[in-house]
Short mmCIF file of C-alpha atoms and ligand atoms in Angstrom, two decimals:
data_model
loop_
_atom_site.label_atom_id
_atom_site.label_comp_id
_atom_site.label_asym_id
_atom_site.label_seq_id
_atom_site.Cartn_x
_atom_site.Cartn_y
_atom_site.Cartn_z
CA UNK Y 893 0.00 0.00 0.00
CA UNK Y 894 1.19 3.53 -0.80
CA UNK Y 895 2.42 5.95 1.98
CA UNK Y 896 0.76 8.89 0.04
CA UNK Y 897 -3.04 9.78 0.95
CA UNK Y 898 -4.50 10.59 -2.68
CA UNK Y 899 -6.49 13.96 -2.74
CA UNK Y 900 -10.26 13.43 -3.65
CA UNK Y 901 -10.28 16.54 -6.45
CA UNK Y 902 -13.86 18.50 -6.30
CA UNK Y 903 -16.34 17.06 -9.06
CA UNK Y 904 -19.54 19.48 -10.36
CA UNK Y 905 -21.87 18.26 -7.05
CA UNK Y 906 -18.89 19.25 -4.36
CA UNK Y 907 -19.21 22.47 -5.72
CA UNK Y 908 -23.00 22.39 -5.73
CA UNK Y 909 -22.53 21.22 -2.30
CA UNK Y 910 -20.70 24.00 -1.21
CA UNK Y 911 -23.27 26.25 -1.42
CA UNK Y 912 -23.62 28.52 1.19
CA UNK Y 913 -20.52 27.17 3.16
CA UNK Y 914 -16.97 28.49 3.08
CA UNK Y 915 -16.54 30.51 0.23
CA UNK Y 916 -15.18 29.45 -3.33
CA UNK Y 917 -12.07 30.09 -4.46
CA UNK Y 918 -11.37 30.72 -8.39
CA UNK Y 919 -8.28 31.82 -10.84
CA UNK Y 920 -8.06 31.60 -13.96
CA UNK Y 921 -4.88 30.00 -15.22
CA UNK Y 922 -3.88 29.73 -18.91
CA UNK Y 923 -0.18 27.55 -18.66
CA UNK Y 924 1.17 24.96 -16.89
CA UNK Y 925 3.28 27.16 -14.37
CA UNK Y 926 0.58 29.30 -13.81
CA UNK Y 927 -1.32 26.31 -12.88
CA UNK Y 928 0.56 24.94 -10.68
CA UNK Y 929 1.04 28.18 -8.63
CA UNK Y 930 -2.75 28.16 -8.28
CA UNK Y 931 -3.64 24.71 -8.00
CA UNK Y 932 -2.61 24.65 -4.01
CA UNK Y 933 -4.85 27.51 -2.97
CA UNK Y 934 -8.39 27.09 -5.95
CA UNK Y 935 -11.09 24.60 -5.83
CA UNK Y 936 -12.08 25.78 -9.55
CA UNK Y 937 -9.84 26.57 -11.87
CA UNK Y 938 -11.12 28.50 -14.95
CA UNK Y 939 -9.72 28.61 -18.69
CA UNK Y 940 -11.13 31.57 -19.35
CA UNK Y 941 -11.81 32.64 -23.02
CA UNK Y 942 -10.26 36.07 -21.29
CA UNK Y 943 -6.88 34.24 -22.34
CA UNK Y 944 -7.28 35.93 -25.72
CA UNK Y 945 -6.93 38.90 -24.56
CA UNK Y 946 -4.46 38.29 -21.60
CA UNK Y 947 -1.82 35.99 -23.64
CA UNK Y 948 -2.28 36.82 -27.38
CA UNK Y 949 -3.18 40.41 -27.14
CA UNK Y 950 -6.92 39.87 -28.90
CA UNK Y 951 -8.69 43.15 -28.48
CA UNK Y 952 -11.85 40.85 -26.99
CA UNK Y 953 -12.81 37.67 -26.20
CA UNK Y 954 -14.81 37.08 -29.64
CA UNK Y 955 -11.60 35.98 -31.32
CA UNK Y 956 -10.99 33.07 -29.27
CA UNK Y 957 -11.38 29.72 -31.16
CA UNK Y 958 -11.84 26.26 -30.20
CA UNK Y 959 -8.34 25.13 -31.20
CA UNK Y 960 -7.11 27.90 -28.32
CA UNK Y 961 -9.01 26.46 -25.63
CA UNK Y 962 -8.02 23.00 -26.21
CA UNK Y 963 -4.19 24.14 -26.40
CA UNK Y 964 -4.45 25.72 -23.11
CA UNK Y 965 -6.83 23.55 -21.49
CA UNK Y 966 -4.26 20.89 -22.02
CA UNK Y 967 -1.46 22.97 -20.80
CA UNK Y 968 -3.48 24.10 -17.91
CA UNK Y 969 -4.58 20.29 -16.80
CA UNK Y 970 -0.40 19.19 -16.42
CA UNK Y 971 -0.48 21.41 -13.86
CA UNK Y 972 -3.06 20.77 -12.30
CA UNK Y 973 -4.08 18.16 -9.08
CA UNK Y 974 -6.07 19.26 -6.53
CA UNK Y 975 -8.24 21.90 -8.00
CA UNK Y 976 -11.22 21.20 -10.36
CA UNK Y 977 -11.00 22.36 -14.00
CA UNK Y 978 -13.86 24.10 -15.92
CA UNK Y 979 -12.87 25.41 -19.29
CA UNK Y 980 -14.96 28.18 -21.45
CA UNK Y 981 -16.80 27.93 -24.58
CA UNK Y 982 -15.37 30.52 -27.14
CA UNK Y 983 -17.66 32.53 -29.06
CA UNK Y 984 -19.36 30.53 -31.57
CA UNK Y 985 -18.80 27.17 -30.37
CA UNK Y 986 -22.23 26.95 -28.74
CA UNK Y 987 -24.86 29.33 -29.50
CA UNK Y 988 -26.45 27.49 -32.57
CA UNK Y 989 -27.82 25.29 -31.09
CA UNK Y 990 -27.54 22.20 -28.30
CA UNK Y 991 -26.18 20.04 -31.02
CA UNK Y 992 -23.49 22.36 -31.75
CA UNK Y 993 -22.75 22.97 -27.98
CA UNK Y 994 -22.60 19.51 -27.21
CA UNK Y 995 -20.16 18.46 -30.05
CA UNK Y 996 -17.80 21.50 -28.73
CA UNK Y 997 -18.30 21.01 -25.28
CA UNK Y 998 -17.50 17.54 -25.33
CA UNK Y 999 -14.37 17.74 -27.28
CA UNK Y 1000 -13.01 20.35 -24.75
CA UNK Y 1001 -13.95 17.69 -22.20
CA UNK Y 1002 -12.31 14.92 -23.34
CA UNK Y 1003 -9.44 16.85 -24.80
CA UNK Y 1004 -8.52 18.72 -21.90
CA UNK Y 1005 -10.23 16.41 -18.84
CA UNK Y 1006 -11.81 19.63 -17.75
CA UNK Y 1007 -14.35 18.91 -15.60
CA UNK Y 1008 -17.30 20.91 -16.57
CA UNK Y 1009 -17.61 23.93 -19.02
CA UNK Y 1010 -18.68 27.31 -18.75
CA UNK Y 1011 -20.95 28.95 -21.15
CA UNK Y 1012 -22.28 32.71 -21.68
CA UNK Y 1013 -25.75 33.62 -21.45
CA UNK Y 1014 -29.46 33.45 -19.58
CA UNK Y 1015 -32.60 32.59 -20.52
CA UNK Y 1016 -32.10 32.28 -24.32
CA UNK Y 1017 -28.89 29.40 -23.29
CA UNK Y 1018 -31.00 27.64 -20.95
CA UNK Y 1019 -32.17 25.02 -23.18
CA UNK Y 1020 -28.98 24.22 -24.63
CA UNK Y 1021 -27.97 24.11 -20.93
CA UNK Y 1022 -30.35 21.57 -20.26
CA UNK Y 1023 -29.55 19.45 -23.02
CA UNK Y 1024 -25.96 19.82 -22.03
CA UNK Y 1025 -26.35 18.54 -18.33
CA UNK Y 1026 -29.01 16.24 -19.42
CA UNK Y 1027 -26.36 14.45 -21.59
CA UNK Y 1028 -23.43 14.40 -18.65
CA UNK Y 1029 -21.54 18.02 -19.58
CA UNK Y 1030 -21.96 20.02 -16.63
CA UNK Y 1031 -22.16 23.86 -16.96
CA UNK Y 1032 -21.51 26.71 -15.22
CA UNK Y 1033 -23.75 29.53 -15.90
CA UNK Y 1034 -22.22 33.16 -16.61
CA UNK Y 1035 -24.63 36.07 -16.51
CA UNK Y 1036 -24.75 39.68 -15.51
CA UNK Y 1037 -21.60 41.23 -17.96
CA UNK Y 1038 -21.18 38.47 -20.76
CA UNK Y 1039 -18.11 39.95 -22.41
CA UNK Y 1040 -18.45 37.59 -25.80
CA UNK Y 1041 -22.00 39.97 -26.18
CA UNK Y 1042 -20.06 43.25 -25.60
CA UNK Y 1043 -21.09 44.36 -29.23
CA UNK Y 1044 -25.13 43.49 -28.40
CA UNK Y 1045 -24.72 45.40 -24.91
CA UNK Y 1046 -23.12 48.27 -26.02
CA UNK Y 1047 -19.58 48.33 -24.13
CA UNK Y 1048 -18.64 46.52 -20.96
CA UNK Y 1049 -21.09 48.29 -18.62
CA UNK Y 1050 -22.36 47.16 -15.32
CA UNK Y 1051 -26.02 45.05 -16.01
CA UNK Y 1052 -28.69 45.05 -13.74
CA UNK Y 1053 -29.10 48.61 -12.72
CA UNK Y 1054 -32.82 49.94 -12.22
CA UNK Y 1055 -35.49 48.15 -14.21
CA UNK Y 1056 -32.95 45.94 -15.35
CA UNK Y 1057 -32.59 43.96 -12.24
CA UNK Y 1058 -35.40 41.83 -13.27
CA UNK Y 1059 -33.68 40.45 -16.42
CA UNK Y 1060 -30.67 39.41 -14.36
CA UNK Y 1061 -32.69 37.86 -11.89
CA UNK Y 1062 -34.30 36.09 -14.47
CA UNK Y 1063 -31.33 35.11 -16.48
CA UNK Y 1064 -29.71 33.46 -13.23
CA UNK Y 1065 -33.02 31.10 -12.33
CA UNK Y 1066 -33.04 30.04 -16.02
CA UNK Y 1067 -29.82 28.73 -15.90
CA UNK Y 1068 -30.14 27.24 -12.75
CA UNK Y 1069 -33.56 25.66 -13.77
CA UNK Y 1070 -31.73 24.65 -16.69
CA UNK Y 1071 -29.08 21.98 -14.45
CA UNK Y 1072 -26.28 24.56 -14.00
CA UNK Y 1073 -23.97 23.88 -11.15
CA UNK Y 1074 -23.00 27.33 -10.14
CA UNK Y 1075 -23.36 30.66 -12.18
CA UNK Y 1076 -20.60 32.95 -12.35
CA UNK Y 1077 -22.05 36.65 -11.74
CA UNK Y 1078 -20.21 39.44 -13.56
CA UNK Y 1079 -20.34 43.12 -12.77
CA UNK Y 1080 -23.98 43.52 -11.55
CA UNK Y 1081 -24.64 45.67 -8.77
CA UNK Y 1082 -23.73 44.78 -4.96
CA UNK Y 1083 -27.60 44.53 -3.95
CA UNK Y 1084 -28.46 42.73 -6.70
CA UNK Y 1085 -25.81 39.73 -6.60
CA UNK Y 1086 -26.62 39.43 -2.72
CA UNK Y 1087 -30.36 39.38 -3.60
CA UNK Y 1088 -29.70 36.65 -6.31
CA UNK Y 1089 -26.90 34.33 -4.15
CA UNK Y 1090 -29.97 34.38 -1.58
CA UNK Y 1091 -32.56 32.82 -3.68
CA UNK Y 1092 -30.88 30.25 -6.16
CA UNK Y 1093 -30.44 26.89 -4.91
CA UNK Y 1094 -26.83 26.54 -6.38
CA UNK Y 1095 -23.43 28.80 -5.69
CA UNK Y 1096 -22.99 32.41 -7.59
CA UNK Y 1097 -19.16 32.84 -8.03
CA UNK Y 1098 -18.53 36.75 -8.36
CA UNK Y 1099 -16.34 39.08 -10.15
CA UNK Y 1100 -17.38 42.62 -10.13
CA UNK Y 1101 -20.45 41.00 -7.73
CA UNK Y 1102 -20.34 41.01 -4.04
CA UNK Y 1103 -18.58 39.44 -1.40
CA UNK Y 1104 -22.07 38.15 -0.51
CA UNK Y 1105 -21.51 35.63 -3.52
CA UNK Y 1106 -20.59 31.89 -2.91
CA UNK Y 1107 -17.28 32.56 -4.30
CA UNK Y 1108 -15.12 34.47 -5.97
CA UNK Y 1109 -13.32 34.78 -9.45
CA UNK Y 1110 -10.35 36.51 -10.85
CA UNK Y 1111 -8.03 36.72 -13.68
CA UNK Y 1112 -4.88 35.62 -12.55
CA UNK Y 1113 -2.88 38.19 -14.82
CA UNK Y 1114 -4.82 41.09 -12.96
CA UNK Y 1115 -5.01 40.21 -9.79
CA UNK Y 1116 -0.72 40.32 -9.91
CA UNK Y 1117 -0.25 42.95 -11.73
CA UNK Y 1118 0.91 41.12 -14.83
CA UNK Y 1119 -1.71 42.33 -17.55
CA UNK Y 1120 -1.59 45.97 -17.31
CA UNK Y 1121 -3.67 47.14 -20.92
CA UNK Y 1122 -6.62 48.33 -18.33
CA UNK Y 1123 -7.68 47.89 -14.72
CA UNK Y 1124 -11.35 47.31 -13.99
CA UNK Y 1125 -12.84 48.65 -10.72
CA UNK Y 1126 -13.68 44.89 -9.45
CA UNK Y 1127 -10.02 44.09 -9.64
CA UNK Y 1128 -7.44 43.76 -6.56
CA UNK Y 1129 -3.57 43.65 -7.40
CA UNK Y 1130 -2.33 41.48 -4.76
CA UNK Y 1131 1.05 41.77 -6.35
CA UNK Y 1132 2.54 44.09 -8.75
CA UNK Y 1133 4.92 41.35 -11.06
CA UNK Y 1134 4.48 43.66 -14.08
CA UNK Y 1135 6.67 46.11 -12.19
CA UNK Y 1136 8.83 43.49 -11.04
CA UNK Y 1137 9.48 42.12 -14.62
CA UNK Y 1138 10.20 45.07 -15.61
CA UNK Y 1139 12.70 46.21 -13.10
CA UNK Y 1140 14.37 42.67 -14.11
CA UNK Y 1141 14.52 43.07 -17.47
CA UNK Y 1142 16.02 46.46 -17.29
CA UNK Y 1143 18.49 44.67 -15.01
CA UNK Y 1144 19.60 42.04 -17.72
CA UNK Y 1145 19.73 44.61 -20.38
CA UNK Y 1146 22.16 46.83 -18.35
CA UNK Y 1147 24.73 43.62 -17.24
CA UNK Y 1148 24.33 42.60 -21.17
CA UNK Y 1149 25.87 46.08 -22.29
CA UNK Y 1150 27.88 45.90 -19.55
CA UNK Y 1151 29.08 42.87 -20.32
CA UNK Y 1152 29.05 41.86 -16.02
CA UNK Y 1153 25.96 39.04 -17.46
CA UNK Y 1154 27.29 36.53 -18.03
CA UNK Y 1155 29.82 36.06 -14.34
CA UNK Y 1156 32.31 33.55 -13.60
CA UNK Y 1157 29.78 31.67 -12.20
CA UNK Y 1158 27.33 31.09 -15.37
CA UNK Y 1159 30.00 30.26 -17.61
CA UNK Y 1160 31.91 26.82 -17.96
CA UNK Y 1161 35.84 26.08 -17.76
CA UNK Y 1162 38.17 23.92 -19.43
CA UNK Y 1163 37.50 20.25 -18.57
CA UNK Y 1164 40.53 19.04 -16.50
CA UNK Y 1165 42.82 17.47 -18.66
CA UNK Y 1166 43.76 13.38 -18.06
CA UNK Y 1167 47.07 12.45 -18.06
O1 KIV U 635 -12.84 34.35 -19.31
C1 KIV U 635 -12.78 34.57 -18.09
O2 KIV U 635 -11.69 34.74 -17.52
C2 KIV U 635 -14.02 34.63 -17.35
C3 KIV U 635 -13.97 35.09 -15.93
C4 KIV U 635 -13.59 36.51 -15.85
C5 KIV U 635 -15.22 34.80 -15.19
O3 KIV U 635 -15.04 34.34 -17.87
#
């Protein structure tokens, strides 16, 4: 018998289960170092179609393909072993229809091992939702800000202000009537996200929500200060590694010219010679 204790990773129900209880914690991670860093301290992580715009400079998240996700879904599972993996569905993969989503969301499954996906969208996604969970994919909603729709909303505005509560509220039961696991609830109003985490039966993660939510979500990159382009209100630098980097970098450039990179201690002698 092994020595080593394997970890039980979460599945779809332990989150489901955690509702209500000690709050979720979720990156997103894009790599295999990445993931590794955030594997110890996550119960989900997320490959987030955000990677578009984090790692390859995409000006949104509507460029993303399918061939992306499963590249870093892959990379992000090596480094991965304790926390669960949910991967996103680009921007076309899924809204056809269910037959459509399933195809895509299965492939990511089985060519990544993610765990569950996560798809965009409220009322009008709950039926593909449904025939998603119905057929063993489990989903975690996303509603409030749905950044792949930033060209329907108009910009990347906070939802659910005023009259337009109701549509949020209504968007977040349909998904959850739908099967959904846990709905991720972006940049909707403090009130609103409280209101909402206290009358669905399964766990809202928030970004740009409240701390009232079930959990929280972040992009890696912004939370430490590594993806500088712009800085939404919702996020908290916990480090500032862009900074860092580029204190180091200057650093290297300055012993290059210098020539004091490379040091006796980089560089290799003569073998000693045999007699
Ligand atoms: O793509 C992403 O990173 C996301 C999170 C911000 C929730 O969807």
């Amino acid at each position: 018998m092994s020595a080593t204790t394997e970890i039980r990773r979460p599945v779809p129900p332990d989150i489901r289960a955690r509702k209500g209880g000690t709050p979720l914690v979720v990156l997103t991670a894009y790599t295999t170092p990445v993931a590794r860093l955030v594997d110890p301290h996550c119960d989900i992580v997320l490959v987030g179609d955000s990677v578009g715009m984090v790692l390859h400079g995409l000006p949104s998240t509507l460029h993303v393909t399918m061939e992306m996700m499963v590249l870093h879904g892959q990379a992000v599972a090596r480094g991965l072993s304790r926390a669960m993996m949910v991967i996103d569905m680009p921007f076309g993969s899924y809204e056809e229809g269910p037959d459509q989503a399933f195809r895509n969301a299965a492939r990511l499954m089985s060519e990544t091992g993610a765990a569950a996906v996560k798809l965009e969208g409220g009322e009008h996604m709950a039926g593909t939702i449904a025939f998603l969970t119905r057929r063993g994919i489990p989903v975690m909603g996303h509603v409030g800000l749905t950044p792949q729709a930033v060209n329907t909303l108009g910009g990347y505005r906070v939802q659910g202000r005023g009259e337009d509560a109701d549509r949020i509220r209504r968007d977040a039961a349909a998904v959850v009537e739908a099967g959904a696991f846990s709905v991720v609830l972006e940049k909707v109003p403090d009130a609103l996200a409280r209101e909402i985490t206290a009358g669905i039966a399964v766990p809202t993660i928030g970004i740009g929500a409240s701390a009232d939510c079930d959990g929280q979500v972040l992009v890696v990159d912004d939370m430490l200060g590594l993806f500088t382009d712009f800085r939404p209100k919702f996020v908290k630098r916990y480090a500032e590694l862009g900074q860092e980097g580029d204190r180091a970098i200057a650093a290297y450039a300055a012993e290059v010219r210098a020539r004091t990179f490379p040091a006796p201690e980089h560089v290799f002698g003569e073998e000693p010679v045999r007699k």
